[in-house]
């Protein structure tokens, strides 16, 4: 960790410092024929730095980050697995990255073949054969699928169906996507086993039901044991079931959503299929749907025609949800990942992800409160004990103390159904030694918390900054250098 | 097994600790009737070496641009410094998550803040967010934001906006209670007259437009202001090296695609979208925002802020559903802008335009005229020849010489038979223009050539 402050680029800037140059520029020639009001008086006030200072600036910034390549990252629902370096090498092939999206199909056959085959493989893995690779992230996939649902409802003459049922443990993107797609949200309660309460679900089903969004395994790391029944009930009521596939890592190769009644789902290639998160994207959120819904998918899709692979528009497509053909270089990495693993490797991913999660769970459940302490899937949720809370220690203190001990904290305060939640997802790529060390840290922090150690409130004390005043950032907004 | 470190011995020990006999015992909560009995029907795994060979074989089915590329239409063949590739491939950036824990994410956070600052400067706006998926979806989000801010339902979109951007806006708007109206094209630029009224939420225009023509966006901004609608410009950011910034011309929301800022063409993605606006709109903005605050010891610290707009807090009342955006590619853009600096960006803009001016002159000699000679262009030019057959022939002849180019407008506009665009960048060499004009002469005036 690089601890010293790094000045802003703008503060490091000195007039006249040059770096990248393009010979032959002549502002007079370039602007002579343009009316004065179209032309700017002087160049935009970007920072001016030499090459070495630029390298140091960003290298030092990089060293102020925790990352998978430096630290264990047990961030629940985010599947922070190892991002294989070979995939970066593969994506750096100019035969991929130098393609223009408007080249003729016959000059991009490799790219189209890759997209075609990746879609087919994702269809096989999910049991949902209609696949679009367009959406740029999971939330974008949700929105796209809800638009598909709307198109299907319109075709059925069922436009009055506006309600989407969503369990209270769902990701916030689910309800937000519903609003964007013009649906109304109805929340379904969880039962005392942490599962979607079928009795509550039934209460809300009716001829205004458009569908349901279910996360399986749920954000509590539990497989929805009644999922077959739930899908049946929603279908009977005339709706479709969407699955949030953020947690697909747990069940890949073990079971297929298409086989247990799901009609549509998204996959996060930047979670399950190992493409790097990059500090918040680019992701890729393909959606997989049943045969019946395939004709509504966004345009373009890739089909295999007589003269090779080509871009095509599905019969009743909802249209475009973005420009061009998807986050292509993310698709290249995910494709390479699947090819390297093969059918058996994919199944081993799920097995080891679930084993790793359960191993941590059993080792810490004597020290932490684990509300649903039974065999879990790829993650589980813990929370501080009564003793810790009475000692004035909250989840935020736990998270910050873990940072101090060299771990990126688990997901905290989510899902909302567990107060002070700590959601732990180790992924399959971690070794037993890493898990053991993390378990030891969790037990140590549990003891410190139970003792109400004051230094927990000061944590982290060994990072470039200590706790940040988030309220001040809102009260006195400084979002850009020029606004100060 | 690739990427899994634990051995069978480790697994046995761990299973014993969990208190189960086998891996299968971990999956008993999945109803037996839906558990897979056999393997997925996927190919067997490859070794790393086999994988590399397979990928090379696959990629050799492409003919990537060998350096002479006149294709534009939203994706441009610009160059970028090696520093960009080097720095953004650092695994501390590459393999970090969204910076929800500011203390161990100051690197990503400061870089995003710097990105926001530079984007706001190019756009001529007060604030910018941490990035969007791409230019098209950013424009759609701008339309939604304008509707939310004005509480109106009508969105007027220039027909000269990128067709894929218009289609994306249409897809986003058609399922909600909204009205999308297209403003017609007159002589290659948008004519909004008679369309903007007090029901209008947004007036949307692209700068330069899909035909490469420079729009009078100051007039658009003014017309929108008169009825308290929001003006939205979709911007080609490189153009701001010499052209006036939309925000400075009165535009309320400036969006666009960042591909031209150091991002490979990559078959169209991933690039990043950007979204800039004025400070007063901050609570309506979609996407993530990084701000400056202090830590407990008074040191400057960066953090995600205004998170109460976002889906993980506001759920169905959020301003947008976007969470994962295109942060790493925005980092590319950030490094690229910093490497260029003011002079560097101006040079790229100048050379791109100088080449386009030379291209127009050279093609004129081959008898190829601009479709809209009264309009001003930046680096992309719309030409008109007799018909689409000639367009196709020209394209074919270029391809035969290894030159990519010619985007036929009739693919999107029924009334533009014989029209096509060509784009230049700072990578366009004088000899490329000679080759282009030679092929043009051979195609259009073979008797002279």
Tab-separated table of N, CA and C in Angstrom, chain A residues 8 12 26 78 89 102 163 174 229 245 255 267 278 303 328 333 391 398 405 411 426 432-433 447 472 484:
chain	number	residue	atom	x	y	z
A	8	UNK	N	-3.202	15.721	-7.007
A	8	UNK	CA	-4.052	15.593	-8.193
A	8	UNK	C	-3.228	15.903	-9.444
A	12	UNK	N	-0.170	18.628	-10.056
A	12	UNK	CA	1.161	18.265	-10.560
A	12	UNK	C	1.474	18.967	-11.876
A	26	UNK	N	-1.706	22.099	-37.382
A	26	UNK	CA	-1.676	23.526	-37.704
A	26	UNK	C	-3.056	24.097	-37.413
A	78	UNK	N	-20.443	-10.735	-5.128
A	78	UNK	CA	-19.614	-10.109	-6.162
A	78	UNK	C	-18.668	-11.093	-6.846
A	89	UNK	N	-3.990	-11.633	-21.990
A	89	UNK	CA	-3.093	-11.806	-23.147
A	89	UNK	C	-3.916	-12.052	-24.413
A	102	UNK	N	-18.378	-1.700	-37.868
A	102	UNK	CA	-19.090	-1.631	-39.157
A	102	UNK	C	-18.322	-2.277	-40.297
A	163	UNK	N	-47.447	-5.855	-12.379
A	163	UNK	CA	-46.774	-6.105	-11.103
A	163	UNK	C	-45.679	-7.161	-11.219
A	174	UNK	N	-32.871	-4.947	-8.851
A	174	UNK	CA	-34.122	-5.572	-9.322
A	174	UNK	C	-35.273	-4.571	-9.314
A	229	UNK	N	-41.807	-25.104	-7.383
A	229	UNK	CA	-43.182	-24.756	-7.042
A	229	UNK	C	-43.460	-23.270	-7.314
A	245	UNK	N	-28.985	-13.751	-11.955
A	245	UNK	CA	-27.940	-14.777	-12.015
A	245	UNK	C	-26.633	-14.369	-11.361
A	255	UNK	N	-26.992	-27.655	-11.578
A	255	UNK	CA	-28.389	-27.617	-12.001
A	255	UNK	C	-28.540	-26.473	-12.993
A	267	UNK	N	-26.566	-13.319	-16.693
A	267	UNK	CA	-25.304	-13.799	-16.131
A	267	UNK	C	-24.387	-12.596	-16.002
A	278	UNK	N	-12.329	-4.477	-12.764
A	278	UNK	CA	-11.772	-3.201	-13.222
A	278	UNK	C	-12.157	-2.005	-12.379
A	303	UNK	N	-26.219	-15.168	-36.084
A	303	UNK	CA	-26.738	-16.447	-36.559
A	303	UNK	C	-25.752	-17.065	-37.547
A	328	UNK	N	-17.539	-6.494	-26.358
A	328	UNK	CA	-16.938	-7.617	-27.064
A	328	UNK	C	-15.691	-8.183	-26.380
A	333	UNK	N	-12.819	-12.736	-23.216
A	333	UNK	CA	-12.235	-13.292	-21.985
A	333	UNK	C	-13.117	-14.415	-21.416
A	391	UNK	N	-21.575	-4.068	23.256
A	391	UNK	CA	-20.285	-3.410	23.521
A	391	UNK	C	-20.070	-2.218	22.585
A	398	UNK	N	-16.286	-3.712	12.175
A	398	UNK	CA	-15.722	-5.017	11.788
A	398	UNK	C	-15.070	-4.901	10.416
A	405	UNK	N	-6.353	-5.522	8.861
A	405	UNK	CA	-5.681	-6.822	8.922
A	405	UNK	C	-5.341	-7.363	7.530
A	411	UNK	N	-19.189	-8.053	1.857
A	411	UNK	CA	-20.283	-7.111	1.626
A	411	UNK	C	-20.976	-6.860	2.962
A	426	UNK	N	-16.184	-16.542	-0.571
A	426	UNK	CA	-14.743	-16.711	-0.793
A	426	UNK	C	-14.357	-17.040	-2.245
A	432	UNK	N	-6.923	-23.261	0.837
A	432	UNK	CA	-7.300	-23.514	2.226
A	432	UNK	C	-6.501	-22.626	3.185
A	433	UNK	N	-5.219	-22.376	2.874
A	433	UNK	CA	-4.394	-21.549	3.765
A	433	UNK	C	-4.943	-20.119	3.846
A	447	UNK	N	-13.363	-11.602	18.933
A	447	UNK	CA	-12.949	-11.451	20.334
A	447	UNK	C	-12.773	-9.973	20.679
A	472	UNK	N	-19.918	14.853	4.777
A	472	UNK	CA	-19.321	16.099	4.285
A	472	UNK	C	-19.283	16.119	2.751
A	484	UNK	N	-14.044	23.716	-7.480
A	484	UNK	CA	-13.673	24.054	-6.103
A	484	UNK	C	-13.483	25.551	-5.918
